[in-house]
């Protein structure tokens, strides 16, 4: 009787071990097929003691079965989902300046704009007194030599020294309009005198002498001169027309001055 109970106990223990192996196989097959990294071999856990069927009080417990083998590692699990976007990092240091590009093509001309507002008042210009040129001279000798400039050596005014008493000529210092005049005392002979500009006569004056009488002759003109032009008086003809006269009571005069300069 006891021998039969032992045989049944062994059979029950074997059936129990077979059920546990089947359960482990089912669990392994039921796991998902996600690809995961091969796991490390787990430590072998101590197996619980098999349940002992209590029979008769005089029955002896069966011998514990051997621990089962480690299962086959599962397949590699799939990659996980992307994580949440992280915060922006700090701005980097600016890079070096790039090379200068080629100039672009000129654009199309735009429409003409409106007239601008008047500008500010300009600075005050040079005074008109800066352009000064005046002379007034008289004759000190009688009967000057014909066909050469008459030398007026009696100076009434010539502060700018634009009239040369050595040559009898006025030299233009500034381009502009000038006014010239002359007043001549006529005595002993007829007078024919001309106002010259650069060897070209501008005006003539003729006066016929009356016997035993003193006569007067004169002329005036406004002309434009360029800088460096020369102007003078000169007896025109031979000695029969040089009756220009001067003494303590009678003067023969030559005067010129700048009306206004050419301003550019």
XYZ file of C-alpha atoms in Angstrom:
264
model
C 0.000 0.000 0.000
C 2.711 2.478 0.869
C 4.588 1.561 -2.291
C 1.579 2.427 -4.416
C 1.242 5.794 -2.703
C 4.879 6.604 -3.497
C 4.343 5.761 -7.141
C 1.358 8.067 -7.315
C 3.298 10.813 -5.591
C 6.081 10.582 -8.157
C 3.513 10.701 -10.967
C 1.847 13.815 -9.487
C 5.196 15.567 -9.053
C 6.071 14.844 -12.675
C 2.723 16.176 -13.864
C 3.227 19.322 -11.774
C 6.679 19.919 -13.334
C 5.243 19.354 -16.811
C 2.538 21.990 -16.185
C 5.127 24.558 -15.029
C 7.236 23.976 -18.163
C 4.169 24.373 -20.327
C 3.243 27.599 -18.555
C 6.744 29.010 -19.078
C 6.559 28.111 -22.781
C 3.187 29.743 -23.159
C 4.382 32.889 -21.435
C 7.417 33.040 -23.697
C 5.289 32.661 -26.809
C 2.775 35.261 -25.611
C 5.403 38.009 -25.233
C 5.305 40.750 -27.943
C 7.710 40.491 -30.840
C 9.171 43.975 -30.283
C 12.849 44.139 -30.973
C 14.732 44.707 -27.768
C 18.341 44.423 -26.797
C 19.300 40.958 -25.702
C 18.754 40.905 -21.933
C 21.358 39.725 -19.590
C 20.852 36.247 -18.285
C 18.678 36.511 -15.179
C 19.837 35.130 -11.966
C 18.448 31.726 -11.120
C 15.850 32.147 -8.449
C 15.441 29.425 -5.849
C 12.517 27.204 -6.783
C 9.717 26.952 -4.349
C 9.218 23.639 -2.739
C 6.605 21.559 -4.500
C 3.279 21.212 -2.891
C 3.091 17.993 -1.028
C -0.136 16.201 -1.071
C -0.911 15.260 2.392
C -2.168 11.735 2.492
C -2.062 9.534 5.307
C -0.146 10.613 8.310
C 2.297 7.878 7.740
C 3.076 9.023 4.135
C 6.552 10.351 3.351
C 7.134 13.576 1.210
C 8.575 13.157 -2.315
C 11.993 14.266 -3.446
C 12.038 17.963 -4.840
C 12.529 18.213 -8.600
C 15.568 19.839 -10.264
C 15.392 23.608 -11.275
C 14.434 24.248 -14.886
C 16.781 25.692 -17.551
C 16.862 29.445 -18.458
C 14.535 30.374 -21.282
C 15.674 31.564 -24.726
C 16.263 35.446 -24.860
C 13.438 37.331 -26.526
C 13.731 39.359 -29.753
C 15.052 42.956 -29.791
C 12.300 45.480 -29.091
C 11.351 48.403 -31.400
C 12.873 51.900 -31.038
C 11.035 54.114 -28.610
C 9.107 57.274 -29.614
C 10.837 60.668 -30.030
C 10.957 62.672 -26.867
C 9.580 66.215 -26.389
C 11.397 69.112 -28.121
C 13.978 70.693 -25.872
C 14.356 74.412 -25.132
C 16.348 76.708 -27.457
C 19.983 76.983 -26.602
C 21.920 80.230 -26.157
C 22.784 82.269 -29.256
C 26.198 81.547 -30.675
C 28.979 84.046 -31.314
C 28.527 85.936 -34.670
C 30.705 84.569 -37.417
C 33.236 86.622 -39.409
C 32.024 89.154 -41.985
C 31.572 87.693 -45.437
C 33.143 88.968 -48.641
C 31.612 92.052 -50.248
C 29.241 91.218 -53.048
C 29.370 92.639 -56.548
C 27.478 95.922 -57.153
C 24.020 95.521 -58.576
C 22.787 97.047 -61.810
C 21.650 100.692 -61.630
C 17.970 101.074 -60.985
C 15.508 102.858 -63.207
C 15.344 106.623 -62.742
C 12.416 107.645 -60.614
C 9.959 110.434 -61.259
C 11.149 113.968 -60.728
C 10.362 115.161 -57.239
C 8.802 118.403 -56.137
C 10.877 121.549 -55.893
C 12.637 121.877 -52.562
C 12.251 124.676 -50.082
C 14.470 127.743 -50.412
C 17.848 127.288 -48.802
C 19.306 129.308 -45.997
C 20.638 132.756 -46.661
C 24.242 132.623 -47.796
C 27.156 134.342 -46.200
C 27.745 137.965 -46.903
C 29.924 138.500 -49.946
C 32.930 140.711 -50.380
C 32.311 144.382 -50.185
C 32.029 146.237 -53.453
C 34.725 148.544 -52.163
C 37.191 145.729 -52.692
C 36.941 146.379 -56.443
C 38.127 149.941 -56.538
C 39.924 151.631 -59.407
C 39.957 155.446 -59.801
C 42.401 157.960 -61.197
C 42.332 161.639 -62.111
C 45.412 163.359 -63.534
C 46.360 166.667 -65.202
C 48.826 167.993 -67.753
C 51.864 170.011 -66.674
C 53.469 170.611 -70.110
C 52.260 172.317 -73.295
C 51.972 170.877 -76.783
C 52.544 167.140 -76.146
C 54.255 164.995 -78.775
C 51.766 163.552 -81.333
C 51.048 159.822 -81.868
C 52.290 158.640 -78.447
C 50.397 158.457 -75.115
C 50.110 161.841 -73.416
C 51.842 161.732 -70.036
C 49.687 163.436 -67.408
C 52.070 164.013 -64.516
C 49.885 166.179 -62.279
C 48.209 163.678 -59.929
C 44.829 164.556 -58.424
C 44.015 160.994 -57.342
C 45.768 157.677 -58.034
C 45.782 155.747 -54.754
C 45.445 152.327 -56.422
C 48.338 153.183 -58.805
C 46.407 151.852 -61.784
C 47.469 154.840 -63.865
C 51.150 154.864 -64.765
C 52.409 158.431 -65.024
C 55.660 157.172 -66.581
C 53.880 155.646 -69.588
C 50.673 157.731 -69.546
C 48.561 154.518 -69.668
C 45.817 153.160 -67.412
C 46.080 149.372 -66.847
C 42.803 147.573 -66.071
C 43.016 145.629 -62.747
C 39.520 144.007 -62.824
C 37.330 143.039 -65.734
C 34.242 145.232 -65.841
C 32.718 148.453 -67.113
C 34.768 151.658 -66.812
C 33.996 155.291 -67.435
C 36.613 157.656 -68.948
C 36.478 161.388 -69.562
C 38.879 164.162 -70.545
C 38.744 167.943 -70.462
C 41.299 169.775 -72.635
C 42.280 173.427 -72.859
C 42.995 174.432 -76.490
C 45.400 177.233 -77.307
C 47.735 178.274 -80.143
C 46.777 175.357 -82.450
C 43.915 173.091 -83.421
C 43.466 169.919 -81.391
C 42.594 166.421 -82.533
C 42.802 163.891 -79.721
C 41.742 160.235 -79.474
C 40.968 157.875 -76.617
C 42.765 154.576 -77.272
C 42.237 151.032 -76.009
C 45.055 148.595 -76.816
C 46.239 150.564 -79.872
C 42.708 150.962 -81.187
C 41.048 154.382 -81.125
C 37.662 154.430 -79.337
C 36.554 158.082 -79.781
C 37.905 161.246 -81.496
C 37.614 164.886 -80.418
C 38.462 167.773 -82.738
C 38.548 171.458 -81.786
C 39.523 174.366 -84.068
C 41.570 177.089 -82.448
C 40.285 180.647 -82.639
C 43.000 183.315 -82.830
C 43.808 185.119 -79.574
C 41.260 183.053 -77.671
C 41.375 180.032 -75.310
C 38.995 177.207 -76.168
C 37.839 174.020 -74.411
C 37.301 170.489 -75.727
C 36.291 167.252 -74.043
C 34.866 163.750 -74.379
C 33.660 160.840 -72.309
C 32.733 157.169 -72.812
C 31.822 153.999 -70.878
C 33.477 150.834 -72.160
C 34.044 147.266 -71.032
C 37.610 146.227 -70.259
C 39.196 142.900 -69.560
C 41.891 142.520 -66.968
C 45.179 143.816 -68.397
C 43.644 146.089 -71.056
C 45.273 149.541 -71.409
C 43.640 152.923 -72.050
C 45.259 156.283 -72.807
C 44.899 159.660 -74.585
C 46.949 160.521 -77.662
C 47.233 163.418 -80.145
C 46.024 162.174 -83.514
C 47.911 163.511 -86.548
C 50.971 165.770 -86.805
C 52.116 168.845 -84.866
C 49.415 171.000 -86.451
C 46.858 169.224 -84.159
C 48.664 169.281 -80.814
C 47.368 172.553 -79.369
C 46.679 171.023 -75.934
C 47.549 173.642 -73.323
C 48.039 173.889 -69.538
C 49.313 176.575 -67.127
C 48.593 177.828 -63.637
C 45.159 179.073 -64.678
C 44.145 176.361 -67.182
C 44.138 172.586 -66.822
C 43.878 169.706 -69.230
C 42.634 166.583 -67.367
C 42.152 162.851 -67.873
C 39.907 160.788 -65.496
C 38.738 157.181 -65.311
C 37.052 154.884 -62.797
C 35.393 151.479 -62.433
C 31.586 151.502 -62.649
C 31.109 147.823 -61.686
C 33.237 144.656 -62.033
C 32.343 141.368 -63.679
C 31.352 139.044 -60.822
C 31.144 135.296 -61.574
